[in-house]
Short mmCIF file of C-alpha atoms and ligand atoms in Angstrom, two decimals:
data_model
loop_
_atom_site.label_atom_id
_atom_site.label_comp_id
_atom_site.label_asym_id
_atom_site.label_seq_id
_atom_site.Cartn_x
_atom_site.Cartn_y
_atom_site.Cartn_z
CA MET A 89 -13.26 -4.14 -3.32
CA LEU A 90 -11.35 -4.38 -0.08
CA ASN A 91 -7.67 -4.76 -0.85
CA PHE A 92 -5.29 -6.22 1.75
CA THR A 93 -2.52 -7.09 -0.73
CA VAL A 94 0.93 -5.53 -0.35
CA GLY A 95 0.66 -3.42 -3.45
CA PRO A 96 -0.88 -1.85 -5.35
CA VAL A 97 -2.92 -0.90 -2.29
CA MET A 98 -6.06 1.16 -1.68
CA SER A 99 -5.76 4.90 -2.23
CA SER A 100 -7.63 7.65 -0.40
CA GLU A 101 -10.52 9.49 -2.02
CA SER A 102 -8.42 12.62 -2.57
CA VAL A 103 -5.62 10.69 -4.28
CA ARG A 104 -8.14 8.91 -6.52
CA GLU A 105 -9.79 12.18 -7.50
CA ILE A 106 -6.50 13.42 -8.95
CA GLY A 107 -6.40 10.26 -11.05
CA GLY A 108 -9.71 11.27 -12.66
CA GLU A 109 -8.43 14.69 -13.81
CA GLN A 110 -6.84 15.53 -17.15
CA THR A 111 -3.04 15.28 -17.06
CA PRO A 112 -1.55 18.81 -16.98
CA TYR A 113 1.47 20.08 -18.93
CA PHE A 114 4.55 19.86 -16.73
CA ARG A 115 7.44 21.93 -18.12
CA ASN A 116 6.49 24.91 -15.99
CA ASP A 117 6.95 26.46 -12.55
CA GLU A 118 3.76 24.96 -11.14
CA PHE A 119 5.00 21.42 -11.68
CA SER A 120 8.53 22.28 -10.51
CA LYS A 121 7.02 23.51 -7.26
CA VAL A 122 5.27 20.16 -6.80
CA MET A 123 8.53 18.32 -7.40
CA PHE A 124 10.44 20.50 -4.92
CA GLU A 125 7.76 19.81 -2.32
CA ASN A 126 7.93 16.08 -3.03
CA GLU A 127 11.71 16.14 -2.60
CA GLU A 128 11.54 18.08 0.68
CA LEU A 129 8.83 15.89 2.21
CA MET A 130 10.58 12.69 1.18
CA LYS A 131 13.78 13.92 2.82
CA GLU A 132 11.88 14.88 5.96
CA PHE A 133 10.14 11.48 6.22
CA VAL A 134 13.38 9.47 5.98
CA TYR A 135 15.36 11.93 8.12
CA ALA A 136 17.87 12.65 5.37
CA SER A 137 20.53 15.33 5.85
CA ASP A 138 19.96 18.72 4.20
CA ASP A 139 22.51 18.01 1.49
CA SER A 140 20.74 14.80 0.41
CA ARG A 141 18.80 14.65 -2.86
CA VAL A 142 15.81 12.73 -4.16
CA VAL A 143 15.07 11.40 -7.65
CA PHE A 144 11.69 10.21 -8.90
CA ILE A 145 11.93 7.59 -11.63
CA THR A 146 9.02 6.70 -13.87
CA GLY A 147 9.09 2.96 -13.46
CA SER A 148 8.19 0.41 -10.79
CA GLY A 149 10.33 -0.21 -7.71
CA THR A 150 12.71 -2.44 -9.62
CA ALA A 151 13.65 0.54 -11.82
CA ALA A 152 14.98 2.33 -8.73
CA MET A 153 16.77 -0.84 -7.60
CA GLU A 154 18.47 -1.17 -10.99
CA ALA A 155 19.28 2.55 -11.29
CA THR A 156 20.90 2.40 -7.85
CA VAL A 157 23.04 -0.61 -8.75
CA MET A 158 24.08 1.05 -12.05
CA ASN A 159 24.87 4.53 -10.71
CA VAL A 160 26.10 4.03 -7.18
CA LEU A 161 28.08 0.78 -7.40
CA GLY A 162 31.10 0.08 -9.57
CA GLU A 163 33.89 -2.31 -10.43
CA LYS A 164 35.86 -1.47 -7.28
CA ASP A 165 33.01 -2.61 -5.06
CA LYS A 166 32.48 -5.84 -3.25
CA VAL A 167 28.83 -5.93 -2.29
CA LEU A 168 27.20 -7.97 0.43
CA ILE A 169 23.56 -8.79 -0.29
CA VAL A 170 21.00 -10.17 2.14
CA ASN A 171 19.08 -12.79 0.18
CA GLY A 172 16.14 -14.20 2.10
CA GLY A 173 13.57 -14.26 -0.68
CA GLY A 174 12.43 -12.98 -4.05
CA PHE A 175 13.51 -9.37 -3.59
CA GLY A 176 16.94 -10.22 -2.18
CA GLN A 177 17.43 -12.50 -5.18
CA ARG A 178 16.54 -9.55 -7.45
CA PHE A 179 19.46 -7.53 -6.04
CA VAL A 180 21.78 -10.52 -6.61
CA ASP A 181 20.54 -10.81 -10.22
CA LEU A 182 20.96 -7.07 -10.80
CA CYS A 183 24.53 -7.07 -9.49
CA ASN A 184 25.41 -10.09 -11.61
CA LEU A 185 23.85 -8.48 -14.68
CA HIS A 186 25.84 -5.29 -14.17
CA ASN A 187 29.09 -7.09 -13.29
CA ILE A 188 29.18 -5.89 -9.71
CA SER A 189 31.22 -8.27 -7.58
CA ASN A 190 28.99 -9.60 -4.80
CA GLU A 191 28.56 -12.10 -2.03
CA GLU A 192 25.17 -13.16 -0.79
CA ILE A 193 24.01 -13.98 2.69
CA LYS A 194 21.58 -16.73 1.81
CA LEU A 195 18.92 -17.02 4.49
CA ASP A 196 16.23 -19.64 4.94
CA PHE A 197 12.65 -18.58 4.32
CA GLY A 198 11.53 -16.53 7.33
CA GLN A 199 14.99 -16.29 8.91
CA ASN A 200 16.30 -12.99 10.31
CA ILE A 201 19.84 -11.68 10.07
CA THR A 202 21.92 -12.16 13.23
CA HIS A 203 25.06 -10.81 14.83
CA GLU A 204 26.82 -14.13 14.23
CA ILE A 205 25.98 -14.16 10.53
CA LEU A 206 27.23 -10.61 10.02
CA ASP A 207 30.39 -11.20 12.06
CA GLU A 208 31.59 -13.65 9.43
CA TYR A 209 31.92 -10.77 6.98
CA SER A 210 33.78 -8.39 9.29
CA GLY A 211 37.14 -7.40 7.83
CA LYS A 212 36.35 -9.09 4.49
CA GLU A 213 36.80 -5.90 2.47
CA ILE A 214 33.10 -5.48 1.83
CA THR A 215 32.47 -1.97 0.43
CA ALA A 216 28.69 -1.87 0.10
CA PHE A 217 25.66 -3.57 1.65
CA LEU A 218 22.32 -4.19 -0.07
CA VAL A 219 19.22 -5.14 1.86
CA ASN A 220 15.45 -5.20 1.27
CA ILE A 221 14.72 -4.22 4.84
CA CYS A 222 11.27 -5.78 4.63
CA GLU A 223 11.64 -8.90 2.46
CA THR A 224 8.04 -8.66 1.30
CA SER A 225 7.98 -12.22 -0.06
CA SER A 226 8.56 -13.81 3.36
CA CYS A 227 7.33 -10.83 5.46
CA VAL A 228 10.60 -10.79 7.44
CA TYR A 229 11.65 -7.36 8.66
CA TYR A 230 15.43 -7.50 9.08
CA ASP A 231 17.15 -5.97 12.06
CA LEU A 232 18.04 -2.53 10.70
CA GLU A 233 19.86 -1.42 13.86
CA LEU A 234 22.14 -4.45 13.66
CA ILE A 235 22.87 -3.89 9.96
CA SER A 236 23.42 -0.19 10.49
CA LYS A 237 25.89 -0.84 13.32
CA PHE A 238 27.76 -3.45 11.28
CA CYS A 239 28.08 -1.06 8.32
CA ARG A 240 29.19 1.83 10.51
CA GLU A 241 31.86 -0.26 12.25
CA ASN A 242 33.20 -1.64 8.98
CA ASN A 243 32.87 1.58 7.00
CA ILE A 244 30.45 0.02 4.53
CA PHE A 245 28.17 1.99 2.21
CA LEU A 246 24.56 1.06 3.09
CA ILE A 247 21.72 0.81 0.56
CA VAL A 248 18.25 0.06 1.95
CA ASP A 249 15.34 -1.02 -0.24
CA ALA A 250 12.48 0.24 1.92
CA ILE A 251 9.92 -0.09 -0.85
CA SER A 252 7.39 -1.93 1.28
CA SER A 253 8.33 -0.45 4.68
CA PHE A 254 8.73 3.29 4.10
CA LEU A 255 5.95 4.92 6.21
CA ALA A 256 5.31 1.61 8.00
CA ASN A 257 8.53 1.14 9.99
CA PRO A 258 10.85 3.86 11.23
CA LEU A 259 14.06 4.60 9.40
CA ASN A 260 16.52 7.43 9.98
CA MET A 261 19.10 8.00 7.25
CA GLU A 262 21.30 10.32 9.28
CA GLU A 263 21.29 8.44 12.57
CA GLN A 264 21.48 4.99 11.02
CA ASN A 265 24.15 5.92 8.48
CA ILE A 266 22.02 4.90 5.53
CA ASP A 267 23.42 6.18 2.23
CA VAL A 268 20.56 5.30 -0.10
CA VAL A 269 16.86 4.66 0.54
CA ILE A 270 14.65 3.27 -2.20
CA THR A 271 10.86 3.28 -2.22
CA GLY A 272 7.93 3.16 -4.64
CA SER A 273 4.52 4.71 -5.19
CA GLN A 274 2.30 1.62 -4.83
CA LYS A 275 3.17 0.42 -1.33
CA ALA A 276 2.60 2.53 1.82
CA LEU A 277 2.66 5.70 -0.28
CA ALA A 278 -0.70 4.35 -1.42
CA CYS A 279 -0.68 5.77 -4.94
CA PRO A 280 -0.93 3.87 -8.22
CA PRO A 281 2.22 2.03 -9.39
CA GLY A 282 4.55 3.83 -11.77
CA ILE A 283 6.94 5.98 -9.75
CA SER A 284 9.91 4.79 -7.73
CA VAL A 285 11.97 7.02 -5.49
CA ILE A 286 15.66 7.09 -4.56
CA VAL A 287 16.93 9.24 -1.69
CA LEU A 288 20.67 9.78 -1.97
CA GLY A 289 22.81 10.92 0.95
CA PRO A 290 26.00 12.98 0.44
CA ASN A 291 28.26 9.93 0.00
CA ALA A 292 25.86 8.45 -2.52
CA LEU A 293 25.84 11.71 -4.48
CA LYS A 294 29.65 11.58 -4.64
CA ARG A 295 29.49 8.03 -5.95
CA VAL A 296 26.98 9.03 -8.64
CA GLU A 297 29.20 11.96 -9.66
CA ASN A 298 32.24 9.70 -10.10
CA ASN A 299 30.39 6.93 -11.91
CA GLN A 300 30.02 6.46 -15.67
CA CYS A 301 26.47 5.22 -16.18
CA LYS A 302 25.91 3.35 -19.43
CA SER A 303 22.23 4.14 -19.77
CA MET A 304 20.32 7.16 -20.98
CA TYR A 305 17.07 6.59 -19.10
CA PHE A 306 18.61 5.43 -15.83
CA ASP A 307 21.34 8.07 -15.60
CA LEU A 308 21.01 9.54 -12.11
CA LYS A 309 23.42 12.40 -12.92
CA ASP A 310 20.99 13.60 -15.55
CA MET A 311 18.02 13.19 -13.18
CA LEU A 312 19.80 15.10 -10.41
CA LYS A 313 20.77 17.92 -12.75
CA ASN A 314 17.19 18.31 -14.01
CA GLY A 315 15.95 18.02 -10.44
CA GLU A 316 17.80 21.21 -9.55
CA ARG A 317 15.02 23.06 -11.41
CA GLY A 318 12.27 20.70 -10.25
CA GLN A 319 12.16 18.78 -13.49
CA THR A 320 12.90 15.32 -14.91
CA PRO A 321 14.91 14.57 -18.10
CA PHE A 322 11.94 12.89 -19.81
CA THR A 323 8.14 12.98 -19.45
CA PRO A 324 7.38 11.51 -16.02
CA ALA A 325 4.18 9.89 -14.77
CA VAL A 326 2.86 13.40 -14.06
CA THR A 327 -0.42 12.31 -12.49
CA ILE A 328 1.23 9.92 -10.06
CA LEU A 329 3.69 12.62 -9.00
CA LEU A 330 0.72 14.90 -8.29
CA GLN A 331 -0.91 12.09 -6.30
CA ILE A 332 2.31 11.53 -4.35
CA ASN A 333 2.33 15.26 -3.59
CA GLN A 334 -1.23 15.07 -2.26
CA ARG A 335 -0.43 12.03 -0.15
CA LEU A 336 2.82 13.39 1.31
CA LYS A 337 1.10 16.66 2.25
CA GLU A 338 -1.79 14.75 3.85
CA ILE A 339 0.65 12.72 5.95
CA LYS A 340 2.40 15.92 6.99
CA LYS A 341 -0.91 17.49 7.97
CA GLN A 342 -1.93 14.45 9.98
CA GLY A 343 1.19 14.56 12.14
CA GLY A 344 4.00 13.43 9.84
CA VAL A 345 5.77 10.16 9.34
CA GLU A 346 5.67 9.07 13.00
CA SER A 347 1.91 9.22 13.19
CA GLU A 348 1.55 7.36 9.88
CA ILE A 349 3.85 4.61 11.19
CA LYS A 350 1.77 4.46 14.37
CA ARG A 351 -1.45 4.18 12.36
CA ILE A 352 -0.13 1.31 10.25
CA SER A 353 1.36 -0.42 13.28
CA SER A 354 -1.95 -0.35 15.13
CA LEU A 355 -3.70 -1.88 12.11
CA ALA A 356 -1.10 -4.66 12.04
CA ASN A 357 -1.34 -5.32 15.78
CA ASP A 358 -5.13 -5.32 15.71
CA PHE A 359 -5.17 -7.88 12.90
CA ARG A 360 -2.58 -10.10 14.58
CA MET A 361 -4.55 -10.09 17.80
CA LYS A 362 -7.88 -10.81 16.14
CA ILE A 363 -6.73 -13.92 14.26
CA GLU A 364 -5.55 -15.58 17.47
CA ASP A 365 -8.84 -17.48 17.87
CA LEU A 366 -8.89 -18.70 14.28
CA PRO A 367 -7.17 -21.81 12.88
CA LEU A 368 -4.45 -19.56 11.47
CA GLU A 369 -0.91 -19.13 12.66
CA ILE A 370 1.81 -16.51 12.53
CA LYS A 371 5.19 -18.25 12.49
CA CYS A 372 7.57 -15.37 11.89
CA ASN A 373 8.81 -13.58 15.01
CA CYS A 374 10.42 -10.71 13.10
CA LEU A 375 7.54 -9.11 11.24
CA GLY A 376 7.48 -5.45 10.31
CA ASN A 377 4.29 -3.41 10.27
CA SER A 378 3.51 -3.60 6.55
CA VAL A 379 2.48 -7.21 6.15
CA THR A 380 1.65 -10.39 8.06
CA GLY A 381 2.46 -13.86 6.77
CA VAL A 382 -0.43 -16.11 7.79
CA TYR A 383 -0.17 -19.91 7.85
CA CYS A 384 -3.20 -22.16 7.45
CA ILE A 385 -3.16 -24.98 9.97
CA ASN A 386 -5.44 -27.46 8.16
CA SER A 387 -6.68 -25.62 5.11
CA ASP A 388 -5.46 -24.75 1.65
CA ALA A 389 -4.15 -21.19 1.42
CA ASN A 390 -5.05 -20.83 -2.27
CA GLU A 391 -8.64 -21.86 -1.61
CA ILE A 392 -8.89 -19.21 1.10
CA VAL A 393 -7.36 -16.51 -1.09
CA ASN A 394 -9.73 -17.36 -3.95
CA THR A 395 -12.88 -17.72 -1.85
CA LEU A 396 -12.22 -14.38 -0.16
CA LYS A 397 -11.82 -12.81 -3.60
CA PHE A 398 -14.77 -14.35 -5.41
CA ASP A 399 -17.33 -14.60 -2.59
CA TYR A 400 -16.47 -11.57 -0.44
CA ASN A 401 -14.57 -9.23 -2.79
CA ILE A 402 -11.70 -9.14 -0.28
CA TRP A 403 -8.21 -9.43 -1.68
CA VAL A 404 -5.27 -10.86 0.25
CA ASN A 405 -1.85 -11.71 -1.17
CA PRO A 406 -1.20 -15.29 -2.25
CA ASN A 407 2.34 -16.58 -1.79
CA GLY A 408 4.46 -18.19 -4.46
CA GLY A 409 6.97 -20.97 -4.09
CA GLU A 410 7.06 -23.82 -1.61
CA VAL A 411 4.80 -22.21 0.98
CA GLY A 412 2.18 -21.20 -1.64
CA ASN A 413 -0.49 -23.65 -0.52
CA LYS A 414 0.17 -23.09 3.20
CA MET A 415 0.69 -19.35 3.54
CA PHE A 416 -0.91 -16.13 2.35
CA ARG A 417 -0.06 -12.54 3.24
CA VAL A 418 -2.22 -9.76 4.63
CA GLY A 419 -1.00 -6.21 4.09
CA HIS A 420 -1.66 -3.34 6.49
CA ILE A 421 -0.63 -0.52 4.17
CA GLY A 422 -2.91 1.68 2.08
CA ASP A 423 -6.19 3.33 2.91
CA LEU A 424 -7.37 0.72 5.44
CA THR A 425 -9.13 1.08 8.79
CA LEU A 426 -9.80 -1.04 11.89
CA LYS A 427 -13.34 -1.56 10.52
CA ASP A 428 -11.81 -3.09 7.39
CA ASN A 429 -9.88 -5.51 9.62
CA ASP A 430 -13.21 -6.51 11.19
CA LYS A 431 -14.69 -7.20 7.74
CA LEU A 432 -11.78 -9.51 6.97
CA ILE A 433 -12.08 -11.27 10.34
CA ASP A 434 -15.84 -11.71 9.82
CA ALA A 435 -15.15 -13.25 6.41
CA PHE A 436 -12.66 -15.68 8.02
CA LYS A 437 -15.34 -16.66 10.56
CA GLU A 438 -17.79 -17.37 7.76
CA LEU A 439 -15.18 -19.46 5.95
CA GLU A 440 -14.79 -21.41 9.17
CA LYS A 441 -18.55 -22.03 9.31
CA ARG A 442 -18.48 -23.14 5.68
CA GLY A 443 -15.71 -25.63 6.48
CA ILE A 444 -13.19 -23.97 4.15
CA LEU A 445 -11.06 -22.60 6.98
CA LYS A 446 -10.32 -25.45 9.36
C1 PLP B 272 7.28 -4.28 -4.13
C2 PLP B 272 8.72 -4.37 -3.85
C3 PLP B 272 9.69 -4.04 -4.81
C4 PLP B 272 9.38 -3.52 -6.18
O1 PLP B 272 8.71 -4.31 -7.03
P1 PLP B 272 8.10 -3.67 -8.36
O2 PLP B 272 7.17 -4.74 -8.81
O3 PLP B 272 9.23 -3.46 -9.31
O4 PLP B 272 7.45 -2.38 -7.97
C5 PLP B 272 11.01 -4.13 -4.46
N1 PLP B 272 11.39 -4.50 -3.23
C6 PLP B 272 10.50 -4.80 -2.28
C7 PLP B 272 10.99 -5.19 -0.93
C8 PLP B 272 9.13 -4.74 -2.55
O5 PLP B 272 8.24 -5.04 -1.60
#
């Protein structure tokens, strides 16, 4: 198969090989060493300060989103949430579920955040800001610099869900005053789903320390304490953590986070350039590097998604909701190459000949 969805994505040969091994026992120094390496490399790749910490939760990305809301936010907070799609809505739902007072910035599908929109909330006693920096459902990549500046000026605690954009778009925790970064194993980390990651800056660690978390499994204090010896409170997805270790070390060897971002960005640009001659359209002018939302001018998006899958074994991401029959998404994360882009473009050209893409 050739997988252009936004996750789970294609994994490299070396990551897949680890998946075929027996799962090793983990309460030992060998596994602790792996976890310490994972923590260090994660911190390096998001430019976290030395006194930051990282926790690895066995659960999908939403587990890290929920654990963050439960451990870092509290009853004294008033949270501002950017809601421009399915993942923004998830943060709203999580805050409501956990009784965290919140206001949402409700954006239209495909709309970016602006100076004017943020200005309305200046001086409104907002204490924390939640944003899915790439709203994967609409493919919008919000203006992180703008958000970072707004939070710095208003002394607001900033939480960034970078699940789909970590390793695809740059992010600098120290310089951009980001207090929490969330990511997951099945997006640009290109491992199987099952592990989500939270990087906590010094202010976030203080918040966790002073918070009473009413959950055993999602208690970040417990995870941080165990992490001091390279361990987790409960049995983690050991194999995926080993795969993450392999992947992080490979990225480091190939030039680090900047060169990985460059690689993904050139795949995205190549794809966007090559569809220019096809009856397909890119409407969003604020895309990140992870994913492209593609509109069909005269054809049915679902028919294209399904024909690619059944006739060519190429998988792209269908879209839900109102745009479902007009738009599909093409991911640029995972073990993909420029040659793979060409295979997808060739398939589009055949669909055009067959009268399916028109
Ligand atoms: C994929 C994704 C998530 C996590 O979804 P899970 O299905 O729980 O892994 C969260 N936020 C964003 C922006 C995502 O792209």
